[in-house]
Short mmCIF file of C-alpha atoms in Angstrom, two decimals:
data_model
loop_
_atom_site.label_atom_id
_atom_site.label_comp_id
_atom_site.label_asym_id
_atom_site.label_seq_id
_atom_site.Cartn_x
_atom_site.Cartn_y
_atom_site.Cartn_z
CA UNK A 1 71.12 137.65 168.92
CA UNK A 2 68.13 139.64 167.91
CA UNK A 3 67.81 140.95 171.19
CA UNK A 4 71.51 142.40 171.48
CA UNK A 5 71.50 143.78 167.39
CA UNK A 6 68.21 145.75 168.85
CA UNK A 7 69.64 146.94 172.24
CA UNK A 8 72.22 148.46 169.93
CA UNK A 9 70.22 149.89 167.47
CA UNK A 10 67.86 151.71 170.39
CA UNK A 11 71.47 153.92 171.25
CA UNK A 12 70.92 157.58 169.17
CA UNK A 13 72.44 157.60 165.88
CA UNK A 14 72.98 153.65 165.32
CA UNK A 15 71.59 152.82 161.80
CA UNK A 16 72.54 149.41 161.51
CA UNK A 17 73.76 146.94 164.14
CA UNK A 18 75.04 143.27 162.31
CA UNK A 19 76.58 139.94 163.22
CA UNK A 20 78.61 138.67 159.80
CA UNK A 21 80.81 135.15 159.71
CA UNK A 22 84.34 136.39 159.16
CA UNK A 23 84.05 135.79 155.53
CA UNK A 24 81.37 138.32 155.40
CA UNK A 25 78.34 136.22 155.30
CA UNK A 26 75.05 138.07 157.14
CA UNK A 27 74.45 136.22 160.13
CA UNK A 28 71.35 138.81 161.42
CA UNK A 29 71.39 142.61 161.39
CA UNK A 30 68.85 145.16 162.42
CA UNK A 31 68.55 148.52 160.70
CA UNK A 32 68.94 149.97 157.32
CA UNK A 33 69.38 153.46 155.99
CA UNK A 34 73.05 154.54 155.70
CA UNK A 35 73.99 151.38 153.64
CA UNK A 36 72.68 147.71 152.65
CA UNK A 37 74.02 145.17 155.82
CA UNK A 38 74.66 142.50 153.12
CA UNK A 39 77.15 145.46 151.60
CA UNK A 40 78.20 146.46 154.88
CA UNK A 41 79.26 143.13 156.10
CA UNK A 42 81.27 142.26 152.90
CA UNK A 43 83.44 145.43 152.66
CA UNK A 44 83.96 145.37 156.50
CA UNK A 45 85.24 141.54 156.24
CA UNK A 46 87.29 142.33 153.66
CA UNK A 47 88.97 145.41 155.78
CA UNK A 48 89.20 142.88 158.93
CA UNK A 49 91.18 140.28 156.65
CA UNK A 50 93.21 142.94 155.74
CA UNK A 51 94.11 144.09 159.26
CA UNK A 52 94.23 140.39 160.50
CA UNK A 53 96.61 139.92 157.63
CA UNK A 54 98.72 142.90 158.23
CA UNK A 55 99.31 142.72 161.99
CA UNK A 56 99.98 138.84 161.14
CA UNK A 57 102.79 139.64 159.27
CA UNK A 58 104.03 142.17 161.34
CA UNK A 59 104.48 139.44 164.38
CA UNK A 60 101.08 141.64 165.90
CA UNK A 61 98.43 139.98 168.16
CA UNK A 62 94.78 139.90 166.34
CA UNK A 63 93.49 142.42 166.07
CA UNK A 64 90.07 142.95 168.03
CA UNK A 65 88.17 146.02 167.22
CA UNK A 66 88.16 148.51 164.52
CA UNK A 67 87.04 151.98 164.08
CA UNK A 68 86.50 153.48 161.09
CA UNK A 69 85.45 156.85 160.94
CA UNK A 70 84.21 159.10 158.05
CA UNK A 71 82.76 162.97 157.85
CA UNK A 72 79.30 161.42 157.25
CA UNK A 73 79.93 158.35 160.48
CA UNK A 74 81.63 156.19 161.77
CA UNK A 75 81.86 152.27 161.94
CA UNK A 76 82.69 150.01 164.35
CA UNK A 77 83.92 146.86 164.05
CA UNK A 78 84.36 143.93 167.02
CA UNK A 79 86.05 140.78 166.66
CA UNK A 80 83.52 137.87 167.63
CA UNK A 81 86.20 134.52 167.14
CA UNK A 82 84.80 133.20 163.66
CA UNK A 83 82.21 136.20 163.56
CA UNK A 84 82.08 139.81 163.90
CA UNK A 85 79.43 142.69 165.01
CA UNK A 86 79.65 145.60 162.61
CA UNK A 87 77.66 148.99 163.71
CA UNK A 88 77.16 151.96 161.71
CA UNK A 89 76.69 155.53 163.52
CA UNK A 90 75.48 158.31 162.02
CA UNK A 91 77.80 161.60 162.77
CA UNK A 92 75.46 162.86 165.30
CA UNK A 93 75.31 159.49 166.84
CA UNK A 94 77.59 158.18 170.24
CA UNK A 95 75.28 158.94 174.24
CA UNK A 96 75.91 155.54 175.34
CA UNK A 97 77.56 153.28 172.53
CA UNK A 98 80.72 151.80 174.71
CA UNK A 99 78.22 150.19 177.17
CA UNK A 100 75.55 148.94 174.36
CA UNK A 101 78.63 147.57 172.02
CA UNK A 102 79.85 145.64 175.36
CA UNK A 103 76.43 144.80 176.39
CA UNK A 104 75.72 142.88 172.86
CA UNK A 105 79.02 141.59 172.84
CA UNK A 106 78.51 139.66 176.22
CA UNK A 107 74.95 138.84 174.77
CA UNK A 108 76.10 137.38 171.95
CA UNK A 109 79.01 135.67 173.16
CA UNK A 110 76.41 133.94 175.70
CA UNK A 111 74.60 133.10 172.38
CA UNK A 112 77.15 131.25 170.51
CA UNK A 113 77.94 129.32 173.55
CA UNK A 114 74.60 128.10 174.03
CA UNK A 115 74.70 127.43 170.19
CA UNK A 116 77.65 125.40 170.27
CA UNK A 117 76.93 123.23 173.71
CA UNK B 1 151.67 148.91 126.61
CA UNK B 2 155.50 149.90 126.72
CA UNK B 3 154.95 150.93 130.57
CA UNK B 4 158.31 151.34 131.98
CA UNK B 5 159.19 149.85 135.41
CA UNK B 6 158.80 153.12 137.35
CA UNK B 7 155.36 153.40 135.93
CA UNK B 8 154.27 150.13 137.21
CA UNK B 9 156.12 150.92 140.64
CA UNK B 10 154.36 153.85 141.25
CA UNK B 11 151.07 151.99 140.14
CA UNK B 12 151.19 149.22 142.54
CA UNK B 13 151.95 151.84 145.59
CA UNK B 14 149.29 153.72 144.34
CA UNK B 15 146.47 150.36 144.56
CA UNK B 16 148.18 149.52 148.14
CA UNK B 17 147.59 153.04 149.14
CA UNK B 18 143.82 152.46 147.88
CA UNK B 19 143.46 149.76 149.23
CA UNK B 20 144.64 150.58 153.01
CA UNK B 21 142.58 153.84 152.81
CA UNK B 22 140.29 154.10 150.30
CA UNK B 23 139.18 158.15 149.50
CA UNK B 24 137.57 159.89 146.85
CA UNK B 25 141.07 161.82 146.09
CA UNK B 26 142.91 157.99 145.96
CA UNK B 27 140.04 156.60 143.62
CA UNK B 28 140.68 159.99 141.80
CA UNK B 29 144.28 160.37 141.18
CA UNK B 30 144.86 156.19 140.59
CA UNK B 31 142.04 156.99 137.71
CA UNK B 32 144.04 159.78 135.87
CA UNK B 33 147.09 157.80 136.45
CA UNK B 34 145.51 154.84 134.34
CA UNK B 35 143.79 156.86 132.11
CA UNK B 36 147.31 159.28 131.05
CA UNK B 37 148.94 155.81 130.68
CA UNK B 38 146.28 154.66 127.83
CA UNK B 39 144.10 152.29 130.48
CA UNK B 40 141.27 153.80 129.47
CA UNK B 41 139.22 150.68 130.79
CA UNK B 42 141.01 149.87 133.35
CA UNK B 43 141.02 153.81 134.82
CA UNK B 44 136.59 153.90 133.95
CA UNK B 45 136.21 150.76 135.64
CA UNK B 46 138.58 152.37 138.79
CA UNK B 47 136.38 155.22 138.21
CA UNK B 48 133.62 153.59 138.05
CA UNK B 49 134.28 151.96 141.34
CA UNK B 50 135.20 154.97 142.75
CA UNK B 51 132.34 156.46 141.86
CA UNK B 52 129.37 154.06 143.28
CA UNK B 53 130.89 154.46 147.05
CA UNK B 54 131.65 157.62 146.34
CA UNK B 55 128.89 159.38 144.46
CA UNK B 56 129.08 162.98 146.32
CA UNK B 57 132.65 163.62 144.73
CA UNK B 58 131.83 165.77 142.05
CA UNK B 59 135.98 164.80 140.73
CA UNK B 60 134.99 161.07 140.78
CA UNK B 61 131.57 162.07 138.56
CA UNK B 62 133.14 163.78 136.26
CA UNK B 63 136.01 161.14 136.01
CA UNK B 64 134.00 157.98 135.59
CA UNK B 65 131.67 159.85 132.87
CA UNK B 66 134.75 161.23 130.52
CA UNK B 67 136.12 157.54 130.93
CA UNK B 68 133.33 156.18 129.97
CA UNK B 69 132.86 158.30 127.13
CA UNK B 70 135.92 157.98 125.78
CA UNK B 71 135.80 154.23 125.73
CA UNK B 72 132.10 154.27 124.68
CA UNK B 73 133.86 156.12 121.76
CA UNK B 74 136.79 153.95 120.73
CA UNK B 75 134.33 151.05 120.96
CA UNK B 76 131.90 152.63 118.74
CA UNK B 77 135.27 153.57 116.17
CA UNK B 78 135.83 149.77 116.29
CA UNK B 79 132.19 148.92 115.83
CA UNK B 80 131.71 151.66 112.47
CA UNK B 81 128.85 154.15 111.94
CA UNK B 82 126.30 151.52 112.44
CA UNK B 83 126.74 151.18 115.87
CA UNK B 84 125.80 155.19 116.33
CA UNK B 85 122.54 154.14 118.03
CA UNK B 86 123.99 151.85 120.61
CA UNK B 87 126.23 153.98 121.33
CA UNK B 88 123.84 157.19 121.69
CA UNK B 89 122.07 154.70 123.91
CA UNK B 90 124.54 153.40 126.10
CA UNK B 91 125.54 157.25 126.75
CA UNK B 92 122.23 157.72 127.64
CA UNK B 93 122.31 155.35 130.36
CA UNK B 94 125.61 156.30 131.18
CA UNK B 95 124.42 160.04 131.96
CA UNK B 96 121.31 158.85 133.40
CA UNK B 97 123.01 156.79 136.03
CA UNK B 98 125.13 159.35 136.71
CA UNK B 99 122.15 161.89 137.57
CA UNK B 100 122.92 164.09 134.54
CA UNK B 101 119.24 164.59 132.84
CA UNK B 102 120.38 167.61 131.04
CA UNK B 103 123.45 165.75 129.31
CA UNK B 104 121.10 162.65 128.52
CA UNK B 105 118.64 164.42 127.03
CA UNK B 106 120.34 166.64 124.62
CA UNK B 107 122.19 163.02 123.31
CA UNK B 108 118.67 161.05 123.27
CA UNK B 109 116.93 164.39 121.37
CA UNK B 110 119.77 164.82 119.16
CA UNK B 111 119.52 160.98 118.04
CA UNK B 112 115.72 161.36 117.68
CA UNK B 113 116.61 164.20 115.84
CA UNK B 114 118.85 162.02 113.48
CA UNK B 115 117.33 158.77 113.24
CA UNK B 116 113.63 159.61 113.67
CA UNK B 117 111.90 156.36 114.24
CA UNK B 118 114.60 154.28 114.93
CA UNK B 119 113.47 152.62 117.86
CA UNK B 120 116.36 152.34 119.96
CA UNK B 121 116.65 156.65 119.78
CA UNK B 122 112.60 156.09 120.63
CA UNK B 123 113.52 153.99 123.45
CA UNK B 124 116.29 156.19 124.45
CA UNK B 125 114.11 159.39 124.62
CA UNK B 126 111.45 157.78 126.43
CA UNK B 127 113.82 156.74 129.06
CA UNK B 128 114.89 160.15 129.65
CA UNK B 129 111.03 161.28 129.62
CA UNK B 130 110.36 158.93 132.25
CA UNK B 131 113.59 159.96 134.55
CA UNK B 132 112.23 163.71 134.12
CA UNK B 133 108.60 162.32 135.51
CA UNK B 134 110.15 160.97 138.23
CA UNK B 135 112.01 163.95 139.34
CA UNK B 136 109.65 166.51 138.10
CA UNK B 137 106.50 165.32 138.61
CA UNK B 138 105.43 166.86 135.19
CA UNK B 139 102.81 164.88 133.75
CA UNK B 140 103.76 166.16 130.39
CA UNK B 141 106.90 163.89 130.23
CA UNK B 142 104.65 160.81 131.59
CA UNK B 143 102.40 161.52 128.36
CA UNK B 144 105.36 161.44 125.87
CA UNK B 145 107.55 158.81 127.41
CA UNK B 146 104.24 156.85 127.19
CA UNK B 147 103.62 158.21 123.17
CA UNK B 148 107.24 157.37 122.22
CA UNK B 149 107.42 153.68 123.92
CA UNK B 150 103.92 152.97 122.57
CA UNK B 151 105.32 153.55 119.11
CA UNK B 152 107.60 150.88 119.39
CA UNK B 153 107.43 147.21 118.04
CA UNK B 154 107.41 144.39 119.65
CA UNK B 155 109.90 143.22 117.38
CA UNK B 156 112.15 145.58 118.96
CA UNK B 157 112.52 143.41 122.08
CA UNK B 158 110.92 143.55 125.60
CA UNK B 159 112.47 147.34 126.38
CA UNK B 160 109.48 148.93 125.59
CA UNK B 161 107.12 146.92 127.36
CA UNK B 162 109.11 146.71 130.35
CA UNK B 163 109.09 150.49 130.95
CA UNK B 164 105.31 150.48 130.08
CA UNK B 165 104.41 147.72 132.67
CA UNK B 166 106.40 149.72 135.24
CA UNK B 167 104.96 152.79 134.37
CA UNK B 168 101.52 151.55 134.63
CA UNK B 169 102.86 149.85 137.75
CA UNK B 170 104.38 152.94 139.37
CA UNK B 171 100.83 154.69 138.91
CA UNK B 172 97.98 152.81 139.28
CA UNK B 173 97.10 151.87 135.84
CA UNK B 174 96.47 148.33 137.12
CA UNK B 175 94.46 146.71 134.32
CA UNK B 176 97.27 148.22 131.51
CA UNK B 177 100.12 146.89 134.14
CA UNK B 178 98.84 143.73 133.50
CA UNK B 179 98.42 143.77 130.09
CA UNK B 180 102.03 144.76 129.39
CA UNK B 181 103.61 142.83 132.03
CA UNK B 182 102.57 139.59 130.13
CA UNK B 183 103.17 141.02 126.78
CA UNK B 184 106.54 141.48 128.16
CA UNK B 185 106.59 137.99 129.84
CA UNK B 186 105.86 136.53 126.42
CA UNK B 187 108.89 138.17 125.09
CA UNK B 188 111.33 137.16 128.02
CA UNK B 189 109.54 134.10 129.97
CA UNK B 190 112.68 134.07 132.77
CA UNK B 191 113.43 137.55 133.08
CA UNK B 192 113.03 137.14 136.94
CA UNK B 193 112.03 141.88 136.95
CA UNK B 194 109.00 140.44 135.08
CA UNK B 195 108.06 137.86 137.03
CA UNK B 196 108.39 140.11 140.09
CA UNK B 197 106.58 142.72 138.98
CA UNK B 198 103.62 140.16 137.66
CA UNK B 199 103.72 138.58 141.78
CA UNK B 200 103.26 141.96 142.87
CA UNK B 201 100.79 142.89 140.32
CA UNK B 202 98.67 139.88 141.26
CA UNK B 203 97.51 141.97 144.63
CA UNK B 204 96.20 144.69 142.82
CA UNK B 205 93.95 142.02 141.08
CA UNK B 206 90.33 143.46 140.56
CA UNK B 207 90.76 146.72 141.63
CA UNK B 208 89.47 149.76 140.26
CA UNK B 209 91.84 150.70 137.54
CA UNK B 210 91.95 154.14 135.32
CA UNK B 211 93.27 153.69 131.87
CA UNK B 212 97.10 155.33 131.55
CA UNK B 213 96.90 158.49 130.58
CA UNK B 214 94.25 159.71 133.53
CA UNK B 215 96.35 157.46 136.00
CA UNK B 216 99.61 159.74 135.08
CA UNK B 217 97.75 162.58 135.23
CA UNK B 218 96.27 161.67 138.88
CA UNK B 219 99.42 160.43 140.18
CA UNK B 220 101.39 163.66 139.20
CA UNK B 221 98.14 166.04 140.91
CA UNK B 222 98.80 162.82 144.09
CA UNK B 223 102.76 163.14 144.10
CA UNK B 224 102.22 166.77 143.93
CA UNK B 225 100.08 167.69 147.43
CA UNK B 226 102.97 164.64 148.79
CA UNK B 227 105.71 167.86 148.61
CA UNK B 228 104.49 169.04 150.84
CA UNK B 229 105.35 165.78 153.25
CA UNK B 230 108.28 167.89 154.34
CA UNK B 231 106.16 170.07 156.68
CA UNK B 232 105.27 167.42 158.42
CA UNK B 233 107.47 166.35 159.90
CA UNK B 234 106.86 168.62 163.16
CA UNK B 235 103.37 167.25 163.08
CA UNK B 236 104.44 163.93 163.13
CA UNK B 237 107.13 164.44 165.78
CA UNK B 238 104.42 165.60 167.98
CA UNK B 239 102.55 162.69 167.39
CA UNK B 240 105.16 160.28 167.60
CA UNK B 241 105.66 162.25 171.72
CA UNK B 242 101.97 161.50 171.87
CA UNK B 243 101.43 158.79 175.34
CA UNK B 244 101.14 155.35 174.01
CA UNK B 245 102.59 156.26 170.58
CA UNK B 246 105.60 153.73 169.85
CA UNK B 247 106.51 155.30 165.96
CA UNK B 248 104.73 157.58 163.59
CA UNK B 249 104.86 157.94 160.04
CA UNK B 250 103.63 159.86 156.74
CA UNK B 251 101.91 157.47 154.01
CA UNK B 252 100.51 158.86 150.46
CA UNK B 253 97.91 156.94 150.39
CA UNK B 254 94.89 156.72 147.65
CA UNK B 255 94.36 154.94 143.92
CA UNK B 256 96.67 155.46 141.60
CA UNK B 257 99.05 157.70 145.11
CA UNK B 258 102.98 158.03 144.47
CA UNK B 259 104.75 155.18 144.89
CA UNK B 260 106.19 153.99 148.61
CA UNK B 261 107.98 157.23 149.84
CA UNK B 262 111.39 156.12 151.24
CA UNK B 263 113.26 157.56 154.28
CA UNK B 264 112.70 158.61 158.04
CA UNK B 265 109.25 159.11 157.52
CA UNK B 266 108.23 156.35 155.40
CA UNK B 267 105.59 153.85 157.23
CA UNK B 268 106.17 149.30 156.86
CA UNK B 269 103.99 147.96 154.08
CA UNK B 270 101.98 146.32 156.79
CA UNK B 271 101.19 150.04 158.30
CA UNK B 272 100.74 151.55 154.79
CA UNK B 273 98.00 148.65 153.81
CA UNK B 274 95.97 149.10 157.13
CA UNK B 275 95.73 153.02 156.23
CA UNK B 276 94.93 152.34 152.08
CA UNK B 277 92.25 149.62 152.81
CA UNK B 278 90.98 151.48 155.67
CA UNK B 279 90.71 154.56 152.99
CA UNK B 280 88.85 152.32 150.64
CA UNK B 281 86.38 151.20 153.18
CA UNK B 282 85.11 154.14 154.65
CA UNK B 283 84.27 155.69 151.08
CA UNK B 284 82.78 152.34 150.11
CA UNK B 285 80.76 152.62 152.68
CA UNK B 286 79.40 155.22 152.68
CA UNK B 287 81.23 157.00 155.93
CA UNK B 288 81.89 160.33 153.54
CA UNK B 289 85.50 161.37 153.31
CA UNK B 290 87.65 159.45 155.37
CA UNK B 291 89.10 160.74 159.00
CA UNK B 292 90.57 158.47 160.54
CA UNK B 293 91.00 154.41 161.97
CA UNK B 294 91.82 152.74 164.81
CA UNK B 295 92.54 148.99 164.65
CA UNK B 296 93.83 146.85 167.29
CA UNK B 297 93.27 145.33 170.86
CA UNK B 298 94.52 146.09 174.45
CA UNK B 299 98.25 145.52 173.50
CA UNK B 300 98.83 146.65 170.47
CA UNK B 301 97.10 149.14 167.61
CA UNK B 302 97.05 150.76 164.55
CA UNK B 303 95.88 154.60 164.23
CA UNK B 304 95.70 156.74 160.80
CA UNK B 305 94.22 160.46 159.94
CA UNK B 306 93.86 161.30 157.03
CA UNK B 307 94.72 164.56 155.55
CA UNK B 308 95.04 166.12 152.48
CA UNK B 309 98.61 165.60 152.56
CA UNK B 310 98.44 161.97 153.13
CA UNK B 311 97.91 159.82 156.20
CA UNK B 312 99.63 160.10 159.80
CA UNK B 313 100.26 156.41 160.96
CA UNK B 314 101.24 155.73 164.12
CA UNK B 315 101.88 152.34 166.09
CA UNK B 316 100.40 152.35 169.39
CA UNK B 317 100.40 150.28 172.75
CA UNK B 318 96.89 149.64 172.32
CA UNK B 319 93.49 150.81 171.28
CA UNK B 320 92.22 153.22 173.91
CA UNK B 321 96.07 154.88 173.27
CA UNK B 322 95.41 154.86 169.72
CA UNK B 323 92.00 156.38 170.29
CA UNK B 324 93.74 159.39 172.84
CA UNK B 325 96.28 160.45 170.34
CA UNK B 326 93.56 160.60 167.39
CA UNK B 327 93.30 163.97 167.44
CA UNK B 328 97.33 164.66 167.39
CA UNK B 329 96.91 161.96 163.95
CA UNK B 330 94.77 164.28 162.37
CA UNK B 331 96.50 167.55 163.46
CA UNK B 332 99.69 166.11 161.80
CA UNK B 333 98.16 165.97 158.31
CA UNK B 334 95.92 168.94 158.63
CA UNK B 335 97.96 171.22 160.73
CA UNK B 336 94.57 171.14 162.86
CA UNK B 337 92.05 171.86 160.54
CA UNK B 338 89.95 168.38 161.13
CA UNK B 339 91.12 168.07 164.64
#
């Protein structure tokens, strides 16, 4: 887990990289700066719930990612089953996010399956 | 009623003529009829009817209010002077419902005028105040609807705190919503308006509330920059074209925003809580004034810009659609500024 937060956090601009349970409980995060994870990972559960809820009720499949973006950054916001990674870019940030967000997401999937065998 | 037989004829093939073809000039002319014959209920209830699925007939208007006057005034002849402030209040209503704010107010001022602080004139006023701050947007009226209903007792009955919980409701004063919706609860435990209201109260539970006043001020400055919702529509239509776009719409979004705008361009509740709780996140954050969001997965998504006219909020096939049109989101509510 440690390994894909910091493969994340190496991309320019990424300030934090987190993995929170999906009632917004830290799991691990690597980074600080822009904002406090444990403050990051509440407010972004509670926005997930919200979505979940929302596209629930309008007969909408899950929801599995989530940008939100600011003047100041942007952050992004993958659905983990149960979990979810949470990364915070600075404005200037992006060069090769997609593949780093996809690369920690297969890592960390692989984790949690060798956690729950 | 001494109605002679050609009278009640020509009555009865007037109703069958209504009734096979019903028209503003039928609901119109069967009124009169009643009303030169003495049916002066009968002709404002016709009227009346009339008027509801008719309301663009100015004939019908004017018909159902002087019937309703005029048997607002026999009844208040039966009733004796003492019923001058039910009366002044049910002709209040009466011109309220029927869109006249000019004719309500000068009866509610006059009574005010008269009865100084009697409630039901208060009560009366304030209602007027608050139908002005809904059409206006004048904060002013807000203020003294507020001043003349917070004068009132509760002894007075729960008309007062009714208008004050929806008030508070209508702008974002959460914490005094509360307050008065149970006040007003406590006075009328099965009125099932307050027990509605409280249920949809209960999801603004903990939020960040401003006290009255500020929250009528900020929702009249909010409703305000909304006028200008009608310019958007191009925007939005060119969004809505956008690849991948299934509908677009215009929310007001923000603490203490107008209430729910109705019509073409109105966004679902579901689309209009994605866009406010996406709002609230990015500034909680940290993420500096909000841009936009993009929520979803490969076969269905949710995109919003935000603008200072609001929030464009579109429905798309999926998120890497949703991400494409971003930029036609953004133009819609900043005619291209943040784009």
């Amino acid at each position: 887990m440690k390994r894909a937060l910091l493969g994340l956090r190496s991309v320019k601009g990424v300030r934090v990289a987190l993995v929170a349970t999906e009632e917004g409980m830290l799991v691990a995060s690597e980074g600080t700066g822009a904002g406090h994870p444990e403050t990051i990972a509440a407010l972004a559960s509670r926005f997930l719930a919200a979505a979940r809820r929302a596209f629930e009720e309008a007969g909408r499949p899950r929801p599995r990612r989530a940008d939100l973006r600011g003047s100041e950054g942007r952050l992004i916001l993958c659905d983990l089953e149960g979990a979810f990674l949470a990364v915070l870019v600075a404005r200037d940030g992006g060069g090769d996010l997609e593949s780093a967000i996809e690369a920690a997401r297969t890592r960390l999937a692989a984790a949690r399956n060798m956690a729950t065998v | 009623m001494g109605r002679g037989w050609f009278w009640r004829w020509k009555h009865r093939a007037a109703q069958r003529a209504l009734a096979l073809d019903s028209t503003p000039e039928r609901f119109a002319a069967l009124s009169r009829d009643l009303a030169s014959q003495g049916a002066h209920a009968e002709a404002a209830a016709l009227a009346a009817e009339g008027f509801a699925r008719f309301p663009e007939s100015p004939e019908l208007r004017s018909l159902f209010l002087s019937a309703r006057t005029l048997d607002l005034e026999r009844r208040r002849r039966r009733a004796g002077g003492v019923a001058r402030g039910a009366f002044c209040a049910d002709l209040v209503g009466l011109h309220l419902a029927a869109g006249d704010l000019r004719a309500a107010s000068a009866v509610a001022e006059e009574r005010v005028a008269e009865a100084g602080e009697d409630p039901q004139a208060r009560l009366a006023l304030a209602r007027v105040k608050l139908a002005r701050f809904h059409s206006t947007q004048a904060a002013g009226d807000g203020l003294e609807a507020l001043s003349l209903l917070e004068g009132i007792g509760e002894g007075e009955g729960a008309g007062a705190l009714r208008l004050l919980a929806e008030l508070a409701a209508d702008v974002g004063a959460w914490r005094a919503a509360h307050l008065y919706v149970a006040r007003w609860r406590a006075l009328a435990p099965n009125d099932p308006s307050a027990m509605r209201l409280q249920a949809r109260l209960a999801a603004h539970r903990g939020e960040p509330s401003p006290d009255l006043p500020s929250a009528i001020r900020r929702a009249t400055a909010s409703r305000r920059a909304g006028g200008a919702e009608a310019g958007l529509a191009p925007g939005l239509e060119r969004l809505a074209r956008s690849e991948g776009v299934e509908h677009a719409a215009h929310a007001r979004v923000g603490l203490g925003a107008a209430p729910p705008a109705r019509g073409a361009l109105a966004p679902e509740r579901w689309l209009r809580e994605i866009a406010e709780t996406g709002m609230r996140t990015i500034v909680r954050v940290g993420l500096g004034d909000p841009t936009s969001v993009v929520v979803g997965g490969p076969s269905s998504a949710v995109l919003v810009g935000f603008g200072p006219s609001g929030a464009a909020v579109a429905e798309c096939s999926g998120f890497e659609a949703a991400h494409k049109a971003e930029a036609s989101a953004l133009e819609a509510v900043t005619g291209g500024a943040n784009a």
